[in-house]
């Protein structure tokens, strides 16, 4: 099969010379599926970052392939690449029974987190056909014996294949009986804050250390922001371009209170904490990870602020209206998958600048070694350091 992998793009994800929209693992998974010859309606693809696996199969004539992608960027890239290549024959799903019901072959790009792998393997054993075969693949340098052990909790037979092109496949079959309740989401308590996490959510049910620093610096465990940001936000006029249902999504009605955005919300710790401290504010929590969004929704509900916080599966706040937010809280990532790349943070800085109103405030926490202050000043506005340790820096930027 001669599929034009080189025509695939990562857009709207970060694109750079050292970042591709496919790898050798994609090719190995496609080759295995072609060799098995299973009907497309019985094939599920999970973790297909930009559509390389799904579109190669549909191009080869497999119809009815079901796909789950955690990232909103991946979902948009798949749609865009399918349109560019004139391909169809697949459907997108969340990680649930509709994705896996009756599946006999599951193709999986191994996730970075063992917890995400555990949730995925359990889902396949729980909802797929009794004779399902799960074929997981990854780059050899990122694979571990622990991944086999996790697969072994849900499948009786786990066999690693010979490495090819610096990638390797692991074949899991004979699903084990599943417990009555899935292993995820998990719940943990942190000084009065309840965190709920699905397997693919960053840091799980732990309180990420960077988030913890930002919470402490802003005093979000108290009745107000320690630097008075909430008071300033309340004095600002209403959003000029309001929207749905919190006054920040295009096309809705204005919100009567200040609007705070947790950009890249993860499990929703910042959003829930802000809402608890400021019951009259409206809060938007947005993340490109479906696992994070499901976690944040569960977290806000568990803390009794589900009606105050709107959680959105979105790419860098792209669905939020320009100049609609009073405050943005941000703990940006510095990895893109397994690659260290600051482009993800830059996109979030640009997003914050767009959605903040003039005079609005961006509070950012980041690894001190990254030195983002100059970039924040350039992209957002005047930026001051409000906290610094050898590990983390917290800055406050005012939208010019």
JSON list of N, CA and C in Angstrom, two decimals, residues 44 46 95-97 99-101 103 106 108 110-111 113-130 132-134 136 147-156 158 172-186 198-200:
[
{"chain": "A", "resi": 44, "resn": "UNK", "atom": "N", "xyz": [-10.85, -0.69, 15.86]},
{"chain": "A", "resi": 44, "resn": "UNK", "atom": "CA", "xyz": [-10.82, 0.54, 16.65]},
{"chain": "A", "resi": 44, "resn": "UNK", "atom": "C", "xyz": [-9.38, 1.06, 16.69]},
{"chain": "A", "resi": 46, "resn": "UNK", "atom": "N", "xyz": [-6.94, 3.84, 18.61]},
{"chain": "A", "resi": 46, "resn": "UNK", "atom": "CA", "xyz": [-6.85, 4.72, 19.79]},
{"chain": "A", "resi": 46, "resn": "UNK", "atom": "C", "xyz": [-5.47, 5.37, 19.82]},
{"chain": "A", "resi": 95, "resn": "UNK", "atom": "N", "xyz": [-13.79, 7.54, 24.80]},
{"chain": "A", "resi": 95, "resn": "UNK", "atom": "CA", "xyz": [-13.32, 6.23, 25.28]},
{"chain": "A", "resi": 95, "resn": "UNK", "atom": "C", "xyz": [-14.45, 5.58, 26.08]},
{"chain": "A", "resi": 96, "resn": "UNK", "atom": "N", "xyz": [-15.37, 4.94, 25.38]},
{"chain": "A", "resi": 96, "resn": "UNK", "atom": "CA", "xyz": [-16.53, 4.35, 26.03]},
{"chain": "A", "resi": 96, "resn": "UNK", "atom": "C", "xyz": [-17.02, 3.15, 25.24]},
{"chain": "A", "resi": 97, "resn": "UNK", "atom": "N", "xyz": [-18.19, 2.64, 25.62]},
{"chain": "A", "resi": 97, "resn": "UNK", "atom": "CA", "xyz": [-18.71, 1.42, 24.99]},
{"chain": "A", "resi": 97, "resn": "UNK", "atom": "C", "xyz": [-19.01, 1.62, 23.52]},
{"chain": "A", "resi": 99, "resn": "UNK", "atom": "N", "xyz": [-17.34, 3.22, 21.40]},
{"chain": "A", "resi": 99, "resn": "UNK", "atom": "CA", "xyz": [-16.09, 3.07, 20.67]},
{"chain": "A", "resi": 99, "resn": "UNK", "atom": "C", "xyz": [-15.73, 1.60, 20.48]},
{"chain": "A", "resi": 100, "resn": "UNK", "atom": "N", "xyz": [-15.92, 0.79, 21.50]},
{"chain": "A", "resi": 100, "resn": "UNK", "atom": "CA", "xyz": [-15.33, -0.55, 21.54]},
{"chain": "A", "resi": 100, "resn": "UNK", "atom": "C", "xyz": [-16.31, -1.70, 21.35]},
{"chain": "A", "resi": 101, "resn": "UNK", "atom": "N", "xyz": [-17.60, -1.46, 21.40]},
{"chain": "A", "resi": 101, "resn": "UNK", "atom": "CA", "xyz": [-18.58, -2.53, 21.30]},
{"chain": "A", "resi": 101, "resn": "UNK", "atom": "C", "xyz": [-18.37, -3.37, 20.03]},
{"chain": "A", "resi": 103, "resn": "UNK", "atom": "N", "xyz": [-15.69, -4.73, 18.90]},
{"chain": "A", "resi": 103, "resn": "UNK", "atom": "CA", "xyz": [-14.39, -4.61, 18.24]},
{"chain": "A", "resi": 103, "resn": "UNK", "atom": "C", "xyz": [-13.59, -5.90, 18.39]},
{"chain": "A", "resi": 106, "resn": "UNK", "atom": "N", "xyz": [-8.01, -3.83, 18.17]},
{"chain": "A", "resi": 106, "resn": "UNK", "atom": "CA", "xyz": [-7.76, -2.48, 18.69]},
{"chain": "A", "resi": 106, "resn": "UNK", "atom": "C", "xyz": [-6.31, -2.13, 18.40]},
{"chain": "A", "resi": 108, "resn": "UNK", "atom": "N", "xyz": [-3.40, 0.56, 19.01]},
{"chain": "A", "resi": 108, "resn": "UNK", "atom": "CA", "xyz": [-3.14, 1.57, 20.04]},
{"chain": "A", "resi": 108, "resn": "UNK", "atom": "C", "xyz": [-1.73, 2.12, 19.93]},
{"chain": "A", "resi": 110, "resn": "UNK", "atom": "N", "xyz": [0.89, 3.58, 22.01]},
{"chain": "A", "resi": 110, "resn": "UNK", "atom": "CA", "xyz": [1.08, 3.54, 23.45]},
{"chain": "A", "resi": 110, "resn": "UNK", "atom": "C", "xyz": [1.14, 4.94, 24.04]},
{"chain": "A", "resi": 111, "resn": "UNK", "atom": "N", "xyz": [0.33, 5.21, 25.05]},
{"chain": "A", "resi": 111, "resn": "UNK", "atom": "CA", "xyz": [0.37, 6.52, 25.69]},
{"chain": "A", "resi": 111, "resn": "UNK", "atom": "C", "xyz": [1.59, 6.65, 26.60]},
{"chain": "A", "resi": 113, "resn": "UNK", "atom": "N", "xyz": [1.57, 7.83, 29.72]},
{"chain": "A", "resi": 113, "resn": "UNK", "atom": "CA", "xyz": [1.25, 7.53, 31.11]},
{"chain": "A", "resi": 113, "resn": "UNK", "atom": "C", "xyz": [0.73, 6.11, 31.27]},
{"chain": "A", "resi": 114, "resn": "UNK", "atom": "N", "xyz": [1.24, 5.40, 32.27]},
{"chain": "A", "resi": 114, "resn": "UNK", "atom": "CA", "xyz": [0.77, 4.05, 32.55]},
{"chain": "A", "resi": 114, "resn": "UNK", "atom": "C", "xyz": [-0.70, 4.04, 32.97]},
{"chain": "A", "resi": 115, "resn": "UNK", "atom": "N", "xyz": [-1.13, 5.09, 33.67]},
{"chain": "A", "resi": 115, "resn": "UNK", "atom": "CA", "xyz": [-2.52, 5.16, 34.09]},
{"chain": "A", "resi": 115, "resn": "UNK", "atom": "C", "xyz": [-3.45, 5.24, 32.88]},
{"chain": "A", "resi": 116, "resn": "UNK", "atom": "N", "xyz": [-3.05, 5.99, 31.86]},
{"chain": "A", "resi": 116, "resn": "UNK", "atom": "CA", "xyz": [-3.85, 6.07, 30.64]},
{"chain": "A", "resi": 116, "resn": "UNK", "atom": "C", "xyz": [-3.90, 4.72, 29.94]},
{"chain": "A", "resi": 117, "resn": "UNK", "atom": "N", "xyz": [-2.78, 4.02, 29.92]},
{"chain": "A", "resi": 117, "resn": "UNK", "atom": "CA", "xyz": [-2.75, 2.69, 29.33]},
{"chain": "A", "resi": 117, "resn": "UNK", "atom": "C", "xyz": [-3.65, 1.74, 30.10]},
{"chain": "A", "resi": 118, "resn": "UNK", "atom": "N", "xyz": [-3.63, 1.82, 31.42]},
{"chain": "A", "resi": 118, "resn": "UNK", "atom": "CA", "xyz": [-4.47, 0.96, 32.24]},
{"chain": "A", "resi": 118, "resn": "UNK", "atom": "C", "xyz": [-5.95, 1.20, 31.96]},
{"chain": "A", "resi": 119, "resn": "UNK", "atom": "N", "xyz": [-6.36, 2.46, 31.86]},
{"chain": "A", "resi": 119, "resn": "UNK", "atom": "CA", "xyz": [-7.76, 2.77, 31.58]},
{"chain": "A", "resi": 119, "resn": "UNK", "atom": "C", "xyz": [-8.16, 2.28, 30.19]},
{"chain": "A", "resi": 120, "resn": "UNK", "atom": "N", "xyz": [-7.27, 2.42, 29.22]},
{"chain": "A", "resi": 120, "resn": "UNK", "atom": "CA", "xyz": [-7.56, 1.99, 27.86]},
{"chain": "A", "resi": 120, "resn": "UNK", "atom": "C", "xyz": [-7.65, 0.48, 27.77]},
{"chain": "A", "resi": 121, "resn": "UNK", "atom": "N", "xyz": [-6.71, -0.22, 28.38]},
{"chain": "A", "resi": 121, "resn": "UNK", "atom": "CA", "xyz": [-6.73, -1.69, 28.34]},
{"chain": "A", "resi": 121, "resn": "UNK", "atom": "C", "xyz": [-7.97, -2.23, 29.03]},
{"chain": "A", "resi": 122, "resn": "UNK", "atom": "N", "xyz": [-8.34, -1.64, 30.16]},
{"chain": "A", "resi": 122, "resn": "UNK", "atom": "CA", "xyz": [-9.56, -2.07, 30.85]},
{"chain": "A", "resi": 122, "resn": "UNK", "atom": "C", "xyz": [-10.78, -1.84, 29.97]},
{"chain": "A", "resi": 123, "resn": "UNK", "atom": "N", "xyz": [-10.84, -0.71, 29.28]},
{"chain": "A", "resi": 123, "resn": "UNK", "atom": "CA", "xyz": [-11.97, -0.41, 28.40]},
{"chain": "A", "resi": 123, "resn": "UNK", "atom": "C", "xyz": [-12.09, -1.44, 27.28]},
{"chain": "A", "resi": 124, "resn": "UNK", "atom": "N", "xyz": [-10.95, -1.83, 26.70]},
{"chain": "A", "resi": 124, "resn": "UNK", "atom": "CA", "xyz": [-10.97, -2.83, 25.64]},
{"chain": "A", "resi": 124, "resn": "UNK", "atom": "C", "xyz": [-11.44, -4.17, 26.16]},
{"chain": "A", "resi": 125, "resn": "UNK", "atom": "N", "xyz": [-10.92, -4.59, 27.32]},
{"chain": "A", "resi": 125, "resn": "UNK", "atom": "CA", "xyz": [-11.34, -5.87, 27.90]},
{"chain": "A", "resi": 125, "resn": "UNK", "atom": "C", "xyz": [-12.79, -5.83, 28.34]},
{"chain": "A", "resi": 126, "resn": "UNK", "atom": "N", "xyz": [-13.28, -4.67, 28.74]},
{"chain": "A", "resi": 126, "resn": "UNK", "atom": "CA", "xyz": [-14.63, -4.51, 29.27]},
{"chain": "A", "resi": 126, "resn": "UNK", "atom": "C", "xyz": [-15.69, -4.49, 28.17]},
{"chain": "A", "resi": 127, "resn": "UNK", "atom": "N", "xyz": [-15.39, -3.82, 27.04]},
{"chain": "A", "resi": 127, "resn": "UNK", "atom": "CA", "xyz": [-16.45, -3.55, 26.07]},
{"chain": "A", "resi": 127, "resn": "UNK", "atom": "C", "xyz": [-16.25, -4.20, 24.70]},
{"chain": "A", "resi": 128, "resn": "UNK", "atom": "N", "xyz": [-15.05, -4.62, 24.37]},
{"chain": "A", "resi": 128, "resn": "UNK", "atom": "CA", "xyz": [-14.81, -5.18, 23.04]},
{"chain": "A", "resi": 128, "resn": "UNK", "atom": "C", "xyz": [-15.28, -6.63, 22.97]},
{"chain": "A", "resi": 129, "resn": "UNK", "atom": "N", "xyz": [-15.15, -7.24, 21.79]},
{"chain": "A", "resi": 129, "resn": "UNK", "atom": "CA", "xyz": [-15.57, -8.64, 21.59]},
{"chain": "A", "resi": 129, "resn": "UNK", "atom": "C", "xyz": [-14.69, -9.57, 22.42]},
{"chain": "A", "resi": 130, "resn": "UNK", "atom": "N", "xyz": [-15.22, -10.74, 22.80]},
{"chain": "A", "resi": 130, "resn": "UNK", "atom": "CA", "xyz": [-14.45, -11.68, 23.62]},
{"chain": "A", "resi": 130, "resn": "UNK", "atom": "C", "xyz": [-13.13, -12.13, 22.98]},
{"chain": "A", "resi": 132, "resn": "UNK", "atom": "N", "xyz": [-11.20, -10.18, 21.12]},
{"chain": "A", "resi": 132, "resn": "UNK", "atom": "CA", "xyz": [-10.47, -8.99, 20.70]},
{"chain": "A", "resi": 132, "resn": "UNK", "atom": "C", "xyz": [-8.97, -9.18, 20.86]},
{"chain": "A", "resi": 133, "resn": "UNK", "atom": "N", "xyz": [-8.23, -8.62, 19.92]},
{"chain": "A", "resi": 133, "resn": "UNK", "atom": "CA", "xyz": [-6.77, -8.55, 19.99]},
{"chain": "A", "resi": 133, "resn": "UNK", "atom": "C", "xyz": [-6.39, -7.08, 20.03]},
{"chain": "A", "resi": 134, "resn": "UNK", "atom": "N", "xyz": [-5.59, -6.71, 21.02]},
{"chain": "A", "resi": 134, "resn": "UNK", "atom": "CA", "xyz": [-5.11, -5.34, 21.14]},
{"chain": "A", "resi": 134, "resn": "UNK", "atom": "C", "xyz": [-3.65, -5.33, 20.69]},
{"chain": "A", "resi": 136, "resn": "UNK", "atom": "N", "xyz": [-0.59, -2.90, 20.48]},
{"chain": "A", "resi": 136, "resn": "UNK", "atom": "CA", "xyz": [-0.07, -1.62, 20.94]},
{"chain": "A", "resi": 136, "resn": "UNK", "atom": "C", "xyz": [1.32, -1.40, 20.38]},
{"chain": "A", "resi": 147, "resn": "UNK", "atom": "N", "xyz": [4.81, -1.34, 30.89]},
{"chain": "A", "resi": 147, "resn": "UNK", "atom": "CA", "xyz": [3.67, -1.29, 29.97]},
{"chain": "A", "resi": 147, "resn": "UNK", "atom": "C", "xyz": [3.10, -2.69, 29.73]},
{"chain": "A", "resi": 148, "resn": "UNK", "atom": "N", "xyz": [3.98, -3.67, 29.57]},
{"chain": "A", "resi": 148, "resn": "UNK", "atom": "CA", "xyz": [3.53, -5.06, 29.41]},
{"chain": "A", "resi": 148, "resn": "UNK", "atom": "C", "xyz": [2.77, -5.53, 30.65]},
{"chain": "A", "resi": 149, "resn": "UNK", "atom": "N", "xyz": [3.28, -5.15, 31.81]},
{"chain": "A", "resi": 149, "resn": "UNK", "atom": "CA", "xyz": [2.63, -5.55, 33.06]},
{"chain": "A", "resi": 149, "resn": "UNK", "atom": "C", "xyz": [1.24, -4.95, 33.18]},
{"chain": "A", "resi": 150, "resn": "UNK", "atom": "N", "xyz": [1.09, -3.70, 32.77]},
{"chain": "A", "resi": 150, "resn": "UNK", "atom": "CA", "xyz": [-0.22, -3.06, 32.81]},
{"chain": "A", "resi": 150, "resn": "UNK", "atom": "C", "xyz": [-1.17, -3.76, 31.85]},
{"chain": "A", "resi": 151, "resn": "UNK", "atom": "N", "xyz": [-0.72, -4.06, 30.65]},
{"chain": "A", "resi": 151, "resn": "UNK", "atom": "CA", "xyz": [-1.56, -4.79, 29.70]},
{"chain": "A", "resi": 151, "resn": "UNK", "atom": "C", "xyz": [-1.95, -6.16, 30.26]},
{"chain": "A", "resi": 152, "resn": "UNK", "atom": "N", "xyz": [-1.04, -6.76, 31.00]},
{"chain": "A", "resi": 152, "resn": "UNK", "atom": "CA", "xyz": [-1.29, -8.08, 31.57]},
{"chain": "A", "resi": 152, "resn": "UNK", "atom": "C", "xyz": [-2.38, -8.10, 32.62]},
{"chain": "A", "resi": 153, "resn": "UNK", "atom": "N", "xyz": [-2.73, -6.95, 33.18]},
{"chain": "A", "resi": 153, "resn": "UNK", "atom": "CA", "xyz": [-3.83, -6.90, 34.14]},
{"chain": "A", "resi": 153, "resn": "UNK", "atom": "C", "xyz": [-5.17, -7.11, 33.46]},
{"chain": "A", "resi": 154, "resn": "UNK", "atom": "N", "xyz": [-5.25, -6.77, 32.18]},
{"chain": "A", "resi": 154, "resn": "UNK", "atom": "CA", "xyz": [-6.51, -6.88, 31.45]},
{"chain": "A", "resi": 154, "resn": "UNK", "atom": "C", "xyz": [-6.51, -7.99, 30.41]},
{"chain": "A", "resi": 155, "resn": "UNK", "atom": "N", "xyz": [-5.32, -8.50, 30.04]},
{"chain": "A", "resi": 155, "resn": "UNK", "atom": "CA", "xyz": [-5.22, -9.55, 29.02]},
{"chain": "A", "resi": 155, "resn": "UNK", "atom": "C", "xyz": [-4.31, -10.67, 29.52]},
{"chain": "A", "resi": 156, "resn": "UNK", "atom": "N", "xyz": [-4.74, -11.91, 29.29]},
{"chain": "A", "resi": 156, "resn": "UNK", "atom": "CA", "xyz": [-3.99, -13.06, 29.78]},
{"chain": "A", "resi": 156, "resn": "UNK", "atom": "C", "xyz": [-2.72, -13.30, 28.98]},
{"chain": "A", "resi": 158, "resn": "UNK", "atom": "N", "xyz": [0.26, -11.56, 26.63]},
{"chain": "A", "resi": 158, "resn": "UNK", "atom": "CA", "xyz": [0.92, -10.32, 26.18]},
{"chain": "A", "resi": 158, "resn": "UNK", "atom": "C", "xyz": [2.26, -10.71, 25.58]},
{"chain": "A", "resi": 172, "resn": "UNK", "atom": "N", "xyz": [-1.65, -8.08, 22.69]},
{"chain": "A", "resi": 172, "resn": "UNK", "atom": "CA", "xyz": [-2.36, -8.55, 23.88]},
{"chain": "A", "resi": 172, "resn": "UNK", "atom": "C", "xyz": [-3.66, -9.21, 23.44]},
{"chain": "A", "resi": 173, "resn": "UNK", "atom": "N", "xyz": [-3.94, -10.40, 23.99]},
{"chain": "A", "resi": 173, "resn": "UNK", "atom": "CA", "xyz": [-5.15, -11.13, 23.62]},
{"chain": "A", "resi": 173, "resn": "UNK", "atom": "C", "xyz": [-5.69, -11.87, 24.85]},
{"chain": "A", "resi": 174, "resn": "UNK", "atom": "N", "xyz": [-6.83, -12.53, 24.66]},
{"chain": "A", "resi": 174, "resn": "UNK", "atom": "CA", "xyz": [-7.50, -13.26, 25.74]},
{"chain": "A", "resi": 174, "resn": "UNK", "atom": "C", "xyz": [-7.84, -12.32, 26.90]},
{"chain": "A", "resi": 175, "resn": "UNK", "atom": "N", "xyz": [-8.83, -11.44, 26.73]},
{"chain": "A", "resi": 175, "resn": "UNK", "atom": "CA", "xyz": [-9.16, -10.49, 27.81]},
{"chain": "A", "resi": 175, "resn": "UNK", "atom": "C", "xyz": [-9.59, -11.21, 29.08]},
{"chain": "A", "resi": 176, "resn": "UNK", "atom": "N", "xyz": [-9.10, -10.69, 30.19]},
{"chain": "A", "resi": 176, "resn": "UNK", "atom": "CA", "xyz": [-9.44, -11.23, 31.50]},
{"chain": "A", "resi": 176, "resn": "UNK", "atom": "C", "xyz": [-10.82, -10.70, 31.94]},
{"chain": "A", "resi": 177, "resn": "UNK", "atom": "N", "xyz": [-11.47, -11.37, 32.89]},
{"chain": "A", "resi": 177, "resn": "UNK", "atom": "CA", "xyz": [-12.70, -10.82, 33.47]},
{"chain": "A", "resi": 177, "resn": "UNK", "atom": "C", "xyz": [-12.40, -9.46, 34.11]},
{"chain": "A", "resi": 178, "resn": "UNK", "atom": "N", "xyz": [-13.30, -8.52, 33.92]},
{"chain": "A", "resi": 178, "resn": "UNK", "atom": "CA", "xyz": [-13.06, -7.17, 34.43]},
{"chain": "A", "resi": 178, "resn": "UNK", "atom": "C", "xyz": [-13.77, -6.98, 35.77]},
{"chain": "A", "resi": 179, "resn": "UNK", "atom": "N", "xyz": [-13.26, -6.10, 36.64]},
{"chain": "A", "resi": 179, "resn": "UNK", "atom": "CA", "xyz": [-13.95, -5.81, 37.90]},
{"chain": "A", "resi": 179, "resn": "UNK", "atom": "C", "xyz": [-15.28, -5.13, 37.62]},
{"chain": "A", "resi": 180, "resn": "UNK", "atom": "N", "xyz": [-16.17, -5.12, 38.61]},
{"chain": "A", "resi": 180, "resn": "UNK", "atom": "CA", "xyz": [-17.49, -4.54, 38.41]},
{"chain": "A", "resi": 180, "resn": "UNK", "atom": "C", "xyz": [-17.42, -3.06, 38.08]},
{"chain": "A", "resi": 181, "resn": "UNK", "atom": "N", "xyz": [-16.44, -2.34, 38.64]},
{"chain": "A", "resi": 181, "resn": "UNK", "atom": "CA", "xyz": [-16.27, -0.93, 38.37]},
{"chain": "A", "resi": 181, "resn": "UNK", "atom": "C", "xyz": [-14.93, -0.69, 37.67]},
{"chain": "A", "resi": 182, "resn": "UNK", "atom": "N", "xyz": [-14.90, 0.21, 36.68]},
{"chain": "A", "resi": 182, "resn": "UNK", "atom": "CA", "xyz": [-13.63, 0.54, 36.02]},
{"chain": "A", "resi": 182, "resn": "UNK", "atom": "C", "xyz": [-12.62, 1.13, 37.01]},
{"chain": "A", "resi": 183, "resn": "UNK", "atom": "N", "xyz": [-11.33, 1.02, 36.73]},
{"chain": "A", "resi": 183, "resn": "UNK", "atom": "CA", "xyz": [-10.30, 1.54, 37.66]},
{"chain": "A", "resi": 183, "resn": "UNK", "atom": "C", "xyz": [-10.24, 3.07, 37.69]},
{"chain": "A", "resi": 184, "resn": "UNK", "atom": "N", "xyz": [-10.84, 3.73, 36.72]},
{"chain": "A", "resi": 184, "resn": "UNK", "atom": "CA", "xyz": [-10.83, 5.19, 36.65]},
{"chain": "A", "resi": 184, "resn": "UNK", "atom": "C", "xyz": [-12.23, 5.71, 36.41]},
{"chain": "A", "resi": 185, "resn": "UNK", "atom": "N", "xyz": [-12.52, 6.95, 36.87]},
{"chain": "A", "resi": 185, "resn": "UNK", "atom": "CA", "xyz": [-11.61, 7.91, 37.48]},
{"chain": "A", "resi": 185, "resn": "UNK", "atom": "C", "xyz": [-11.28, 7.59, 38.94]},
{"chain": "A", "resi": 186, "resn": "UNK", "atom": "N", "xyz": [-10.19, 8.18, 39.41]},
{"chain": "A", "resi": 186, "resn": "UNK", "atom": "CA", "xyz": [-9.78, 8.06, 40.81]},
{"chain": "A", "resi": 186, "resn": "UNK", "atom": "C", "xyz": [-10.00, 9.41, 41.50]},
{"chain": "A", "resi": 198, "resn": "UNK", "atom": "N", "xyz": [-9.11, 10.99, 35.38]},
{"chain": "A", "resi": 198, "resn": "UNK", "atom": "CA", "xyz": [-9.06, 9.84, 34.49]},
{"chain": "A", "resi": 198, "resn": "UNK", "atom": "C", "xyz": [-7.60, 9.53, 34.17]},
{"chain": "A", "resi": 199, "resn": "UNK", "atom": "N", "xyz": [-7.36, 8.38, 33.58]},
{"chain": "A", "resi": 199, "resn": "UNK", "atom": "CA", "xyz": [-6.00, 7.91, 33.39]},
{"chain": "A", "resi": 199, "resn": "UNK", "atom": "C", "xyz": [-5.12, 8.83, 32.57]},
{"chain": "A", "resi": 200, "resn": "UNK", "atom": "N", "xyz": [-5.70, 9.51, 31.57]},
{"chain": "A", "resi": 200, "resn": "UNK", "atom": "CA", "xyz": [-4.89, 10.34, 30.68]},
{"chain": "A", "resi": 200, "resn": "UNK", "atom": "C", "xyz": [-4.67, 11.75, 31.17]}
]
